[in-house]
PDB file of C-alpha atoms in Angstrom:
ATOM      1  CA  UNK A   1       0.000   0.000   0.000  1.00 40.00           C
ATOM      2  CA  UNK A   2       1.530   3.321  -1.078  1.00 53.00           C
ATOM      3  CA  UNK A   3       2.175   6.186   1.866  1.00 63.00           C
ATOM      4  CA  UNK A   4      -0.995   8.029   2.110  1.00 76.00           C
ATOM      5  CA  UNK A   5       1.613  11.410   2.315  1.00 83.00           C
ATOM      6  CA  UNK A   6       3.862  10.880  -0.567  1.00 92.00           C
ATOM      7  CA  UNK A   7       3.712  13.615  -3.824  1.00 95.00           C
ATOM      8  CA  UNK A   8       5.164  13.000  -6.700  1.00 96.00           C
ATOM      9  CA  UNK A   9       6.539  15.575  -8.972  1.00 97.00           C
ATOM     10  CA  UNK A  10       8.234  15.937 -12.324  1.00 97.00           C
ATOM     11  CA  UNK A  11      10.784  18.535 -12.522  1.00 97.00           C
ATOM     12  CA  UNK A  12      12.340  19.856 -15.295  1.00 92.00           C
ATOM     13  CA  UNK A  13      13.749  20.529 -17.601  1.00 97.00           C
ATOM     14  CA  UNK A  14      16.806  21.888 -14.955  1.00 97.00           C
ATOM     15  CA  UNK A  15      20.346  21.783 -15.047  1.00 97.00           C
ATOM     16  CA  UNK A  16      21.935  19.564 -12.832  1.00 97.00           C
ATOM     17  CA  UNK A  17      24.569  20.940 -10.286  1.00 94.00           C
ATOM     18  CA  UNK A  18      26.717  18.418  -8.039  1.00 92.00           C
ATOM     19  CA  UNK A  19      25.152  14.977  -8.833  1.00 96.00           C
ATOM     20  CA  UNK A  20      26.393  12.168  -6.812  1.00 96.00           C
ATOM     21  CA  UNK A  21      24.154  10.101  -8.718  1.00 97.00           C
ATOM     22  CA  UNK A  22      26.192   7.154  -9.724  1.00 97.00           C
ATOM     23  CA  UNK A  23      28.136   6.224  -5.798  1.00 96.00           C
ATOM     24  CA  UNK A  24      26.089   7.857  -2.638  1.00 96.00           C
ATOM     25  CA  UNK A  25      28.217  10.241  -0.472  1.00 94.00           C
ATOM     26  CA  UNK A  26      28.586  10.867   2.874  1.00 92.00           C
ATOM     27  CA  UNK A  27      27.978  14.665   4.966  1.00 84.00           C
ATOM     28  CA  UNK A  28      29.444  15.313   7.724  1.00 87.00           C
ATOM     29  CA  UNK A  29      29.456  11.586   8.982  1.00 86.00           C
ATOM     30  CA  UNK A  30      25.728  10.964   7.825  1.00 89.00           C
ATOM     31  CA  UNK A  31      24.641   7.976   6.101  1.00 93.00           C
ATOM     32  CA  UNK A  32      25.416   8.308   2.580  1.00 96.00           C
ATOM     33  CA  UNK A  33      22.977   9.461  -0.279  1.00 97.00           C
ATOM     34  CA  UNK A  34      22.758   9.929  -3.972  1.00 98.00           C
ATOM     35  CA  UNK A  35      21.844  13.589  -4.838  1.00 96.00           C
ATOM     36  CA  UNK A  36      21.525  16.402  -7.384  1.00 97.00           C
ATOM     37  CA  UNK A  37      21.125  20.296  -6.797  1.00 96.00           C
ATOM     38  CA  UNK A  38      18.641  20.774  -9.200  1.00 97.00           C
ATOM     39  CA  UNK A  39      18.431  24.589 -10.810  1.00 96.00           C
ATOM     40  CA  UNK A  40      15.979  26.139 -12.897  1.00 97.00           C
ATOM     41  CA  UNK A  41      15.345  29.894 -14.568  1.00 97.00           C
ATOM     42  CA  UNK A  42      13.448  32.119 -11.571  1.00 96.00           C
ATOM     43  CA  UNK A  43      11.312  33.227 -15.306  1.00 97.00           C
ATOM     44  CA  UNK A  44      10.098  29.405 -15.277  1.00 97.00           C
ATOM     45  CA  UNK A  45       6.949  30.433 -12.839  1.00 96.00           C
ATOM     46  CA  UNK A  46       4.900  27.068 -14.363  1.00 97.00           C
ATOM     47  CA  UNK A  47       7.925  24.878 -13.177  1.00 97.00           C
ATOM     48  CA  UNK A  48       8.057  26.704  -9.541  1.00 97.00           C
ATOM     49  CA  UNK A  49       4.364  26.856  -9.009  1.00 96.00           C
ATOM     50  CA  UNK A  50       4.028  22.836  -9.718  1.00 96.00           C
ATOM     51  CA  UNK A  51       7.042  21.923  -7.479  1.00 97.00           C
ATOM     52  CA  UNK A  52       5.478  24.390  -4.702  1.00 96.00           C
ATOM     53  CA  UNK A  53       1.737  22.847  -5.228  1.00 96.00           C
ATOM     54  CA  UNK A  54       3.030  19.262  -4.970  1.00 97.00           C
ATOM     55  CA  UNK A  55       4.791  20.582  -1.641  1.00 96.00           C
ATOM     56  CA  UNK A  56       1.816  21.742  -0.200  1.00 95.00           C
ATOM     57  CA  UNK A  57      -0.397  18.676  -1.270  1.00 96.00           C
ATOM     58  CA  UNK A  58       2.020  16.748   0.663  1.00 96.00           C
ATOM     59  CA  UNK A  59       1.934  18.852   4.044  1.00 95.00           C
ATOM     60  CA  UNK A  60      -2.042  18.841   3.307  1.00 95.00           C
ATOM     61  CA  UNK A  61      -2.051  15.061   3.489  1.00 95.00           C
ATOM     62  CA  UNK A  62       0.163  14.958   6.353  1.00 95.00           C
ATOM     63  CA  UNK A  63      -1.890  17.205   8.256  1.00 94.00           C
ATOM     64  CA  UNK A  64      -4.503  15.076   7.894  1.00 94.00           C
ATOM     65  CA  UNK A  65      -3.390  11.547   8.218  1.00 93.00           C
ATOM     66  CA  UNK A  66      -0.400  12.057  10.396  1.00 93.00           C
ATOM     67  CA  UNK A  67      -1.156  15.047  13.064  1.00 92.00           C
ATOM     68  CA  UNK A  68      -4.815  15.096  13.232  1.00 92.00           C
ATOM     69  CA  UNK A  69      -5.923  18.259  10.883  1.00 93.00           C
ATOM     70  CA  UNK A  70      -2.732  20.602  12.633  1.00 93.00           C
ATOM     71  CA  UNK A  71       0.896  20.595  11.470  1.00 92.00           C
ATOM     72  CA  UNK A  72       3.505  21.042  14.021  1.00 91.00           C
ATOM     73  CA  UNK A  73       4.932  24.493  14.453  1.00 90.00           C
ATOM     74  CA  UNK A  74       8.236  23.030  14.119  1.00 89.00           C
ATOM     75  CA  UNK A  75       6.830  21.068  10.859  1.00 93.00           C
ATOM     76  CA  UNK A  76       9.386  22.005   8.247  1.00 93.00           C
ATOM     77  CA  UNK A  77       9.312  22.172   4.536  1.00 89.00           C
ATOM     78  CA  UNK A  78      11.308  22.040   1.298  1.00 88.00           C
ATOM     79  CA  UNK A  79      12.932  25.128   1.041  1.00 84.00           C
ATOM     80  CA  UNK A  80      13.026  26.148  -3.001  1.00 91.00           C
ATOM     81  CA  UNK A  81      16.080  28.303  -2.611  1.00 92.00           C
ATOM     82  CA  UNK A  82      17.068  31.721  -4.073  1.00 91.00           C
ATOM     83  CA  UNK A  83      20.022  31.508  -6.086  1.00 90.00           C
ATOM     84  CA  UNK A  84      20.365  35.333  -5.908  1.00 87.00           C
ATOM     85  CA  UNK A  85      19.560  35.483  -2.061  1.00 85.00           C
ATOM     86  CA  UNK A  86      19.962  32.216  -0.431  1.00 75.00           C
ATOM     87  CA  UNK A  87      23.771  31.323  -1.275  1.00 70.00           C
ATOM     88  CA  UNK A  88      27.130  32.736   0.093  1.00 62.00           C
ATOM     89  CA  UNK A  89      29.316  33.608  -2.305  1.00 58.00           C
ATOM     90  CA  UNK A  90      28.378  33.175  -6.177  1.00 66.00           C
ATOM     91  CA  UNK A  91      25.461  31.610  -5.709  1.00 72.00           C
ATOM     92  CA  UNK A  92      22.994  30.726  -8.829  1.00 89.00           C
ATOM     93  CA  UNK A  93      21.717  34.505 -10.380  1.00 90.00           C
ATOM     94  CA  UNK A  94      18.154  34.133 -11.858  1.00 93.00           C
ATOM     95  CA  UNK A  95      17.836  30.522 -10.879  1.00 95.00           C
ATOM     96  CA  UNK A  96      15.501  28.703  -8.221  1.00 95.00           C
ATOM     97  CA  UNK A  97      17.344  26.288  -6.376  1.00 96.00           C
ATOM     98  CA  UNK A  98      15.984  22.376  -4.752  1.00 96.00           C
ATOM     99  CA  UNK A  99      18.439  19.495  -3.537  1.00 95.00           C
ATOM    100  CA  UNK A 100      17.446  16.002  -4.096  1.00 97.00           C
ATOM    101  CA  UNK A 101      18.601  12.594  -2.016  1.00 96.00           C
ATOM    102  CA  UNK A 102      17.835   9.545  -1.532  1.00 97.00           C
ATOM    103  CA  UNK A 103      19.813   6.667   0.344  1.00 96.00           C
ATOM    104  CA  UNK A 104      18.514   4.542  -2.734  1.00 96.00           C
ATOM    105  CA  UNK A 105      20.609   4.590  -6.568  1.00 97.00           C
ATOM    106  CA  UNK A 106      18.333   6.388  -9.013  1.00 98.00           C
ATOM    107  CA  UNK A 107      18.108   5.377 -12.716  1.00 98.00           C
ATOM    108  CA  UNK A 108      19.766   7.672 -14.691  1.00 98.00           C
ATOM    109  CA  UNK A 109      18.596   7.424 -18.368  1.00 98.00           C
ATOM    110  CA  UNK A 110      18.377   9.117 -21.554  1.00 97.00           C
ATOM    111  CA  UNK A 111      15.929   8.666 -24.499  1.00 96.00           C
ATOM    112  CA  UNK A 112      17.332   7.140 -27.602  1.00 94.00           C
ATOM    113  CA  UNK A 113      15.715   5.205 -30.756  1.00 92.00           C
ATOM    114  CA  UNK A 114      17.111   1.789 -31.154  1.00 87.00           C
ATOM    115  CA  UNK A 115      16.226  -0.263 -33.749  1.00 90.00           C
ATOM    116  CA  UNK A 116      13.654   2.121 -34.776  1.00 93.00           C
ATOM    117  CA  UNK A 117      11.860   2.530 -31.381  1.00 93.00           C
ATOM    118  CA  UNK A 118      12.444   5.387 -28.783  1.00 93.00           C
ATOM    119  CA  UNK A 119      13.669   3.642 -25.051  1.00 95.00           C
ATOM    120  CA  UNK A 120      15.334   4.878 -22.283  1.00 96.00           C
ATOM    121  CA  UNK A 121      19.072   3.642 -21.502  1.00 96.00           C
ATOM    122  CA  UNK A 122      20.830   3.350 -18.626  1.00 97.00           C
ATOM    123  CA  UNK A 123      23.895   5.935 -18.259  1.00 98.00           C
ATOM    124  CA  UNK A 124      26.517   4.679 -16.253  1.00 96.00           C
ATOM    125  CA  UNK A 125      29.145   6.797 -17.147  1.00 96.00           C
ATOM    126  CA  UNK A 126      29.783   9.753 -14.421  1.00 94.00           C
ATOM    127  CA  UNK A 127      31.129  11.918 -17.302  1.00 94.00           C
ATOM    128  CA  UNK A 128      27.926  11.593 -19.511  1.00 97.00           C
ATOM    129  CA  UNK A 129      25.838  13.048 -16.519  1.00 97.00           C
ATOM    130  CA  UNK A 130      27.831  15.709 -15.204  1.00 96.00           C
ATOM    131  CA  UNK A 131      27.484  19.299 -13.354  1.00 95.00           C
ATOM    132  CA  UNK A 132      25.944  21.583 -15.910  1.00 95.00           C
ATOM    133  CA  UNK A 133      23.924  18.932 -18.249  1.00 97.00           C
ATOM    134  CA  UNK A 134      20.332  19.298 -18.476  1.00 98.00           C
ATOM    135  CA  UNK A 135      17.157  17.197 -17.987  1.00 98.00           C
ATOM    136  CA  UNK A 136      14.487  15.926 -15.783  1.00 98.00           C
ATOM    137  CA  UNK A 137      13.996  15.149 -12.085  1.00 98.00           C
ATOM    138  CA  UNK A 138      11.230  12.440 -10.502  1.00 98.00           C
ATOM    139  CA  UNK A 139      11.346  13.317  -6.797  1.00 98.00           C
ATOM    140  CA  UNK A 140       8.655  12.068  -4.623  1.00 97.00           C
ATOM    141  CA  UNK A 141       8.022  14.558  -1.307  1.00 97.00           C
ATOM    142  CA  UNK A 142       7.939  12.300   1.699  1.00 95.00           C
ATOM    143  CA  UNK A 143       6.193  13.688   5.232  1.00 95.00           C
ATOM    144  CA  UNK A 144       8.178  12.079   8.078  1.00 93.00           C
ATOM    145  CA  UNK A 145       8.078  12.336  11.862  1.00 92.00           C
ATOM    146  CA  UNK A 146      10.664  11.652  14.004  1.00 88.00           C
ATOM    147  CA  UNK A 147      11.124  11.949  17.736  1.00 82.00           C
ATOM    148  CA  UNK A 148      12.639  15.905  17.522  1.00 83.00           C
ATOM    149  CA  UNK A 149      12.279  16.648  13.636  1.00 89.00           C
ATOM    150  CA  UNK A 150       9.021  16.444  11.421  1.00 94.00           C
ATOM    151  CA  UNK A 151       8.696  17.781   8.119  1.00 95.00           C
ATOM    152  CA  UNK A 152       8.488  16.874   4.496  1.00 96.00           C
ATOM    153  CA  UNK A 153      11.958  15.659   2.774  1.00 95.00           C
ATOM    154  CA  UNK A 154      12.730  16.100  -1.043  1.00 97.00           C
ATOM    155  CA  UNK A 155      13.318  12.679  -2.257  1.00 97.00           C
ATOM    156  CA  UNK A 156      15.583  11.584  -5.714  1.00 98.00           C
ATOM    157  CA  UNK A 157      13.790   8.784  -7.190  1.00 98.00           C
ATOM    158  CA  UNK A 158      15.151   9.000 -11.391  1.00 98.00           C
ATOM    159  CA  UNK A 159      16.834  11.522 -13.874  1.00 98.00           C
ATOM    160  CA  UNK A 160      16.119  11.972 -17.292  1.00 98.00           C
ATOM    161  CA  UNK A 161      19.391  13.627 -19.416  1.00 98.00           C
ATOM    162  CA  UNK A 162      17.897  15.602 -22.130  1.00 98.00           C
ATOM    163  CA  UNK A 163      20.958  17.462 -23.283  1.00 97.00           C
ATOM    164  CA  UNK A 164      24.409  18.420 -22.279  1.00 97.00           C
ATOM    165  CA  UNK A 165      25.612  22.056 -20.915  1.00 95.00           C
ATOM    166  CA  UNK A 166      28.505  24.071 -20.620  1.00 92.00           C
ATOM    167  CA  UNK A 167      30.288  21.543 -17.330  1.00 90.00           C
ATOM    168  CA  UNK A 168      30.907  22.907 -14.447  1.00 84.00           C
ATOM    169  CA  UNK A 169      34.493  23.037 -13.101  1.00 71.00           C
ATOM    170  CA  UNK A 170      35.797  22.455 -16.197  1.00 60.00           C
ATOM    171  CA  UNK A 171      38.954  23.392 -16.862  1.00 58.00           C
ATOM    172  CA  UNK A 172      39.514  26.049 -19.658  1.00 57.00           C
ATOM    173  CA  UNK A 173      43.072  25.942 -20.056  1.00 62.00           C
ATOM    174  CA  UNK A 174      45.762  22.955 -20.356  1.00 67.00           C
ATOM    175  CA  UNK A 175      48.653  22.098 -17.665  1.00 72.00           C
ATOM    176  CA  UNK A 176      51.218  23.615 -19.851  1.00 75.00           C
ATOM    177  CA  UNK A 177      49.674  27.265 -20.203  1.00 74.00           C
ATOM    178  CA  UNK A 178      49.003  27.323 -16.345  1.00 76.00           C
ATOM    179  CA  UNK A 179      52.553  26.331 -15.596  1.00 79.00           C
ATOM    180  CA  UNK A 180      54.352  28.222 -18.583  1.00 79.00           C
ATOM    181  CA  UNK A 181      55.943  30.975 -15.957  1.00 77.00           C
ATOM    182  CA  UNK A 182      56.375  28.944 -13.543  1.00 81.00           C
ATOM    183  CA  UNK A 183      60.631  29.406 -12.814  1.00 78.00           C
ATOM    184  CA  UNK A 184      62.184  25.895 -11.928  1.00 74.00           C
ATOM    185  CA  UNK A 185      65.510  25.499 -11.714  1.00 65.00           C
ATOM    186  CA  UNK A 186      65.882  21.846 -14.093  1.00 62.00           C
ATOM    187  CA  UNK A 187      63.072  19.392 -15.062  1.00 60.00           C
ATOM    188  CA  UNK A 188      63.251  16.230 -12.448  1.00 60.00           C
ATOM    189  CA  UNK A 189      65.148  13.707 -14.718  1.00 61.00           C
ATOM    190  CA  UNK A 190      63.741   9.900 -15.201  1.00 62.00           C
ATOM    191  CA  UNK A 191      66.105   8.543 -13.054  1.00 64.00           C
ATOM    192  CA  UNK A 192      65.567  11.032 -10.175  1.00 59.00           C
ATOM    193  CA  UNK A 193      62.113  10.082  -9.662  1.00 55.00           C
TER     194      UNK A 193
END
């Protein structure tokens, strides 16, 4: 029987920012997770406005089934981020901002024709889904109560890759042209090493 609190929403298309999509990592000593920053043009009100109502249609069912027609004060929600306001630093101008995770390996896939019919295949190469391609999101919003903390988590189920994007922290020169003034007083010889 599915959870009478889950939402499930489609989002896209977004660029994808940090994915750990392919081994789960590990904050701060917490259990590991797969995840994605997912960003999106602030002018994409549709997008926003769906993510938002399937946010709310989750805290509605929670309030009903799980803390008898009240939410908690302390009851907290998905927080779509600012990218102009929210972030130290650089931060992501003109973009909306929502993190992903899941302790579970999403299918990442991309839509191809083979012999003559469109399917979805598997990536499994980390540098064909990379910081800065594009596609779609299937997150499910989960309410949850524990002991201290209740709220509504952001969960990654699968990612679609609908094109690729300028990648992130990629490097724009070469190893020679960084290091061509660089004074050293011989190259390290074969035989010295």
């Amino acid at each position: 029987m599915a959870n009478q609190t889950n939402t499930k929403c489609l989002i896209g298309e977004a660029r994808m920012n940090w994915p750990r999509v392919f081994e789960p990592e590990s904050f701060n000593g917490g259990e590991p997770k797969y995840n994605v920053t997912l960003t999106f043009p602030k002018t994409d009100t549709k997008l926003y406005n769906t993510i938002q109502q399937a946010i709310n249609t989750c805290a509605e069912k929670a309030k009903a089934t799980m803390f008898g027609g009240k939410l908690p004060k302390s009851f907290e929600l998905p927080n779509i981020k600012d990218g102009d306001e929210d972030f130290d630093g650089e931060g992501y101008p003109g973009q909306w901002v929502l993190k992903a995770s899941s302790k579970y390996k999403p299918e990442v896939v991309k839509k191809m024709t083979v012999a003559g019919q469109p399917q979805f295949v598997q990536i499994t190469d980390p540098d064909e889904f990379y910081g800065g391609c594009y596609g779609y999101a299937s997150v499910t919003f989960r309410a949850y109560a524990l002991d201290v903390n209740k709220g509504i988590s952001c969960q990654l189920d699968n990612l679609l890759k609908t094109r690729d994007g300028e990648r992130f922290g990629a490097g724009s020169s070469s190893a020679a042209s960084d290091f061509a003034g660089v004074n050293i007083p011989d190259y390290i010889s074969d035989d010295e090493l």
